[in-house]
Amino acid sequence: MGLSSFNPFGSSTTSPQPPKPSADGAFIAPDRSSRAKCYEARDAFFQCLDKNGILDAIKDEEKASKQCGDAEKVFGRECAASWVTYFKQRRVMEWKKQQTLNKIEAEGGWVPEGAATPAASQPRMVK
């Protein structure tokens, strides 16, 4: 096996095609079914992270890969790399936001309507 055929991420040939440029050179956005597959893969990966007590898949990359490697591979295959990074960062940001809102409420502060995100979409982490 030569170096050019080495693939450390497996030999899957079902990876999505890169975005195709349109006539004006801009890239074509993913269609509805591609986005749905991406969201399903994201949700499965985040569910695995929740199950294993991992909040930040970027900071705890080694642990996340060990515990949720298969789900992470599907997530990376179904979503654009920039989306994967964005969703991982947003997960942490949403958790921190919810912790801040909870602290404000616990201290008797007022939280505006709609400021809190639905509990179902929040990582179930305790830090």
PDB file of C-alpha atoms in Angstrom:
ATOM      1  CA  MET A   1       0.000   0.000   0.000  1.00  0.00           C
ATOM      2  CA  GLY A   2       1.536   3.317  -1.060  1.00  0.00           C
ATOM      3  CA  LEU A   3       1.248   6.547   0.834  1.00  0.00           C
ATOM      4  CA  SER A   4      -1.135   7.950  -1.759  1.00  0.00           C
ATOM      5  CA  SER A   5      -3.700   5.255  -0.965  1.00  0.00           C
ATOM      6  CA  PHE A   6      -3.480   5.677   2.829  1.00  0.00           C
ATOM      7  CA  ASN A   7      -6.751   6.880   4.358  1.00  0.00           C
ATOM      8  CA  PRO A   8      -6.705   7.165   8.183  1.00  0.00           C
ATOM      9  CA  PHE A   9     -10.463   7.740   8.259  1.00  0.00           C
ATOM     10  CA  GLY A  10     -11.498   4.457   6.718  1.00  0.00           C
ATOM     11  CA  SER A  11     -12.166   3.423   3.157  1.00  0.00           C
ATOM     12  CA  SER A  12     -15.704   4.670   2.798  1.00  0.00           C
ATOM     13  CA  THR A  13     -16.524   5.721  -0.740  1.00  0.00           C
ATOM     14  CA  THR A  14     -19.874   7.219   0.251  1.00  0.00           C
ATOM     15  CA  SER A  15     -18.534  10.614   1.310  1.00  0.00           C
ATOM     16  CA  PRO A  16     -20.558  13.495  -0.054  1.00  0.00           C
ATOM     17  CA  GLN A  17     -19.351  15.328  -3.116  1.00  0.00           C
ATOM     18  CA  PRO A  18     -17.821  18.734  -2.469  1.00  0.00           C
ATOM     19  CA  PRO A  19     -20.091  21.670  -3.269  1.00  0.00           C
ATOM     20  CA  LYS A  20     -20.211  22.494  -6.952  1.00  0.00           C
ATOM     21  CA  PRO A  21     -19.662  26.038  -8.132  1.00  0.00           C
ATOM     22  CA  SER A  22     -22.484  27.698 -10.021  1.00  0.00           C
ATOM     23  CA  ALA A  23     -22.031  29.595 -13.284  1.00  0.00           C
ATOM     24  CA  ASP A  24     -20.996  32.738 -11.400  1.00  0.00           C
ATOM     25  CA  GLY A  25     -18.422  30.856  -9.289  1.00  0.00           C
ATOM     26  CA  ALA A  26     -20.372  30.833  -6.012  1.00  0.00           C
ATOM     27  CA  PHE A  27     -20.938  27.480  -4.381  1.00  0.00           C
ATOM     28  CA  ILE A  28     -24.371  25.871  -4.437  1.00  0.00           C
ATOM     29  CA  ALA A  29     -25.885  25.383  -0.973  1.00  0.00           C
ATOM     30  CA  PRO A  30     -26.870  21.877   0.165  1.00  0.00           C
ATOM     31  CA  ASP A  31     -30.426  20.866  -0.651  1.00  0.00           C
ATOM     32  CA  ARG A  32     -33.092  20.047   1.917  1.00  0.00           C
ATOM     33  CA  SER A  33     -32.372  16.303   2.045  1.00  0.00           C
ATOM     34  CA  SER A  34     -28.626  16.914   2.501  1.00  0.00           C
ATOM     35  CA  ARG A  35     -29.310  19.327   5.347  1.00  0.00           C
ATOM     36  CA  ALA A  36     -31.699  16.828   6.960  1.00  0.00           C
ATOM     37  CA  LYS A  37     -29.000  14.126   6.858  1.00  0.00           C
ATOM     38  CA  CYS A  38     -26.519  16.561   8.363  1.00  0.00           C
ATOM     39  CA  TYR A  39     -28.905  17.499  11.196  1.00  0.00           C
ATOM     40  CA  GLU A  40     -29.656  13.831  11.936  1.00  0.00           C
ATOM     41  CA  ALA A  41     -25.937  13.035  12.093  1.00  0.00           C
ATOM     42  CA  ARG A  42     -25.316  16.086  14.306  1.00  0.00           C
ATOM     43  CA  ASP A  43     -28.110  15.086  16.686  1.00  0.00           C
ATOM     44  CA  ALA A  44     -26.828  11.498  16.919  1.00  0.00           C
ATOM     45  CA  PHE A  45     -23.299  12.720  17.644  1.00  0.00           C
ATOM     46  CA  PHE A  46     -24.486  15.202  20.270  1.00  0.00           C
ATOM     47  CA  GLN A  47     -26.655  12.520  21.880  1.00  0.00           C
ATOM     48  CA  CYS A  48     -23.554  10.335  22.185  1.00  0.00           C
ATOM     49  CA  LEU A  49     -21.606  13.237  23.694  1.00  0.00           C
ATOM     50  CA  ASP A  50     -24.423  13.798  26.220  1.00  0.00           C
ATOM     51  CA  LYS A  51     -24.467  10.109  27.106  1.00  0.00           C
ATOM     52  CA  ASN A  52     -20.721  10.207  27.757  1.00  0.00           C
ATOM     53  CA  GLY A  53     -20.672  13.502  29.664  1.00  0.00           C
ATOM     54  CA  ILE A  54     -18.753  15.449  27.030  1.00  0.00           C
ATOM     55  CA  LEU A  55     -19.699  19.069  26.418  1.00  0.00           C
ATOM     56  CA  ASP A  56     -16.923  20.421  24.209  1.00  0.00           C
ATOM     57  CA  ALA A  57     -16.001  18.031  21.403  1.00  0.00           C
ATOM     58  CA  ILE A  58     -13.248  20.390  20.254  1.00  0.00           C
ATOM     59  CA  LYS A  59     -11.509  20.822  23.625  1.00  0.00           C
ATOM     60  CA  ASP A  60     -12.078  17.153  24.549  1.00  0.00           C
ATOM     61  CA  GLU A  61     -11.387  15.878  21.027  1.00  0.00           C
ATOM     62  CA  GLU A  62      -9.515  12.755  22.149  1.00  0.00           C
ATOM     63  CA  LYS A  63     -12.261  11.677  24.559  1.00  0.00           C
ATOM     64  CA  ALA A  64     -15.002  12.510  22.034  1.00  0.00           C
ATOM     65  CA  SER A  65     -13.274  10.487  19.322  1.00  0.00           C
ATOM     66  CA  LYS A  66     -12.774   7.536  21.653  1.00  0.00           C
ATOM     67  CA  GLN A  67     -16.357   7.503  22.982  1.00  0.00           C
ATOM     68  CA  CYS A  68     -18.271   8.717  19.901  1.00  0.00           C
ATOM     69  CA  GLY A  69     -15.913   8.128  16.989  1.00  0.00           C
ATOM     70  CA  ASP A  70     -18.414   6.360  14.753  1.00  0.00           C
ATOM     71  CA  ALA A  71     -21.074   9.025  15.219  1.00  0.00           C
ATOM     72  CA  GLU A  72     -18.460  11.734  14.684  1.00  0.00           C
ATOM     73  CA  LYS A  73     -17.352  10.161  11.411  1.00  0.00           C
ATOM     74  CA  VAL A  74     -20.937  10.116  10.144  1.00  0.00           C
ATOM     75  CA  PHE A  75     -21.355  13.724  11.289  1.00  0.00           C
ATOM     76  CA  GLY A  76     -18.196  14.725   9.398  1.00  0.00           C
ATOM     77  CA  ARG A  77     -19.275  12.814   6.312  1.00  0.00           C
ATOM     78  CA  GLU A  78     -22.812  14.231   6.179  1.00  0.00           C
ATOM     79  CA  CYS A  79     -21.966  17.875   6.969  1.00  0.00           C
ATOM     80  CA  ALA A  80     -19.547  20.386   5.523  1.00  0.00           C
ATOM     81  CA  ALA A  81     -16.444  20.774   7.671  1.00  0.00           C
ATOM     82  CA  SER A  82     -17.340  24.395   8.425  1.00  0.00           C
ATOM     83  CA  TRP A  83     -20.781  23.260   9.627  1.00  0.00           C
ATOM     84  CA  VAL A  84     -19.244  20.610  11.905  1.00  0.00           C
ATOM     85  CA  THR A  85     -17.002  23.216  13.537  1.00  0.00           C
ATOM     86  CA  TYR A  86     -19.876  25.688  13.811  1.00  0.00           C
ATOM     87  CA  PHE A  87     -22.239  23.162  15.431  1.00  0.00           C
ATOM     88  CA  LYS A  88     -19.576  22.027  17.912  1.00  0.00           C
ATOM     89  CA  GLN A  89     -18.823  25.621  18.908  1.00  0.00           C
ATOM     90  CA  ARG A  90     -22.507  26.529  19.075  1.00  0.00           C
ATOM     91  CA  ARG A  91     -23.191  23.584  21.398  1.00  0.00           C
ATOM     92  CA  VAL A  92     -20.750  25.015  23.955  1.00  0.00           C
ATOM     93  CA  MET A  93     -21.996  28.586  23.471  1.00  0.00           C
ATOM     94  CA  GLU A  94     -25.638  27.531  23.979  1.00  0.00           C
ATOM     95  CA  TRP A  95     -24.705  25.617  27.141  1.00  0.00           C
ATOM     96  CA  LYS A  96     -22.865  28.644  28.553  1.00  0.00           C
ATOM     97  CA  LYS A  97     -25.786  30.895  27.627  1.00  0.00           C
ATOM     98  CA  GLN A  98     -28.231  28.606  29.416  1.00  0.00           C
ATOM     99  CA  GLN A  99     -25.998  28.459  32.508  1.00  0.00           C
ATOM    100  CA  THR A 100     -25.874  32.267  32.594  1.00  0.00           C
ATOM    101  CA  LEU A 101     -29.657  32.541  32.242  1.00  0.00           C
ATOM    102  CA  ASN A 102     -30.152  29.955  34.992  1.00  0.00           C
ATOM    103  CA  LYS A 103     -27.789  31.908  37.278  1.00  0.00           C
ATOM    104  CA  ILE A 104     -29.618  35.185  36.599  1.00  0.00           C
ATOM    105  CA  GLU A 105     -32.968  33.554  37.394  1.00  0.00           C
ATOM    106  CA  ALA A 106     -31.599  31.891  40.531  1.00  0.00           C
ATOM    107  CA  GLU A 107     -30.395  35.276  41.763  1.00  0.00           C
ATOM    108  CA  GLY A 108     -33.861  36.725  41.248  1.00  0.00           C
ATOM    109  CA  GLY A 109     -33.069  38.477  37.991  1.00  0.00           C
ATOM    110  CA  TRP A 110     -35.425  38.863  35.086  1.00  0.00           C
ATOM    111  CA  VAL A 111     -34.924  36.799  31.946  1.00  0.00           C
ATOM    112  CA  PRO A 112     -36.751  38.147  28.875  1.00  0.00           C
ATOM    113  CA  GLU A 113     -39.295  35.915  27.131  1.00  0.00           C
ATOM    114  CA  GLY A 114     -37.649  33.822  24.452  1.00  0.00           C
ATOM    115  CA  ALA A 115     -34.130  34.331  25.814  1.00  0.00           C
ATOM    116  CA  ALA A 116     -33.943  30.784  27.075  1.00  0.00           C
ATOM    117  CA  THR A 117     -33.694  28.112  24.445  1.00  0.00           C
ATOM    118  CA  PRO A 118     -35.853  24.998  24.728  1.00  0.00           C
ATOM    119  CA  ALA A 119     -34.459  22.506  27.214  1.00  0.00           C
ATOM    120  CA  ALA A 120     -34.724  19.670  24.671  1.00  0.00           C
ATOM    121  CA  SER A 121     -32.104  21.316  22.459  1.00  0.00           C
ATOM    122  CA  GLN A 122     -29.663  21.958  25.311  1.00  0.00           C
ATOM    123  CA  PRO A 123     -26.804  19.621  26.166  1.00  0.00           C
ATOM    124  CA  ARG A 124     -27.609  17.866  29.413  1.00  0.00           C
ATOM    125  CA  MET A 125     -24.297  18.647  31.058  1.00  0.00           C
ATOM    126  CA  VAL A 126     -23.495  19.470  34.645  1.00  0.00           C
ATOM    127  CA  LYS A 127     -20.195  21.233  35.211  1.00  0.00           C
TER     128      LYS A 127
END
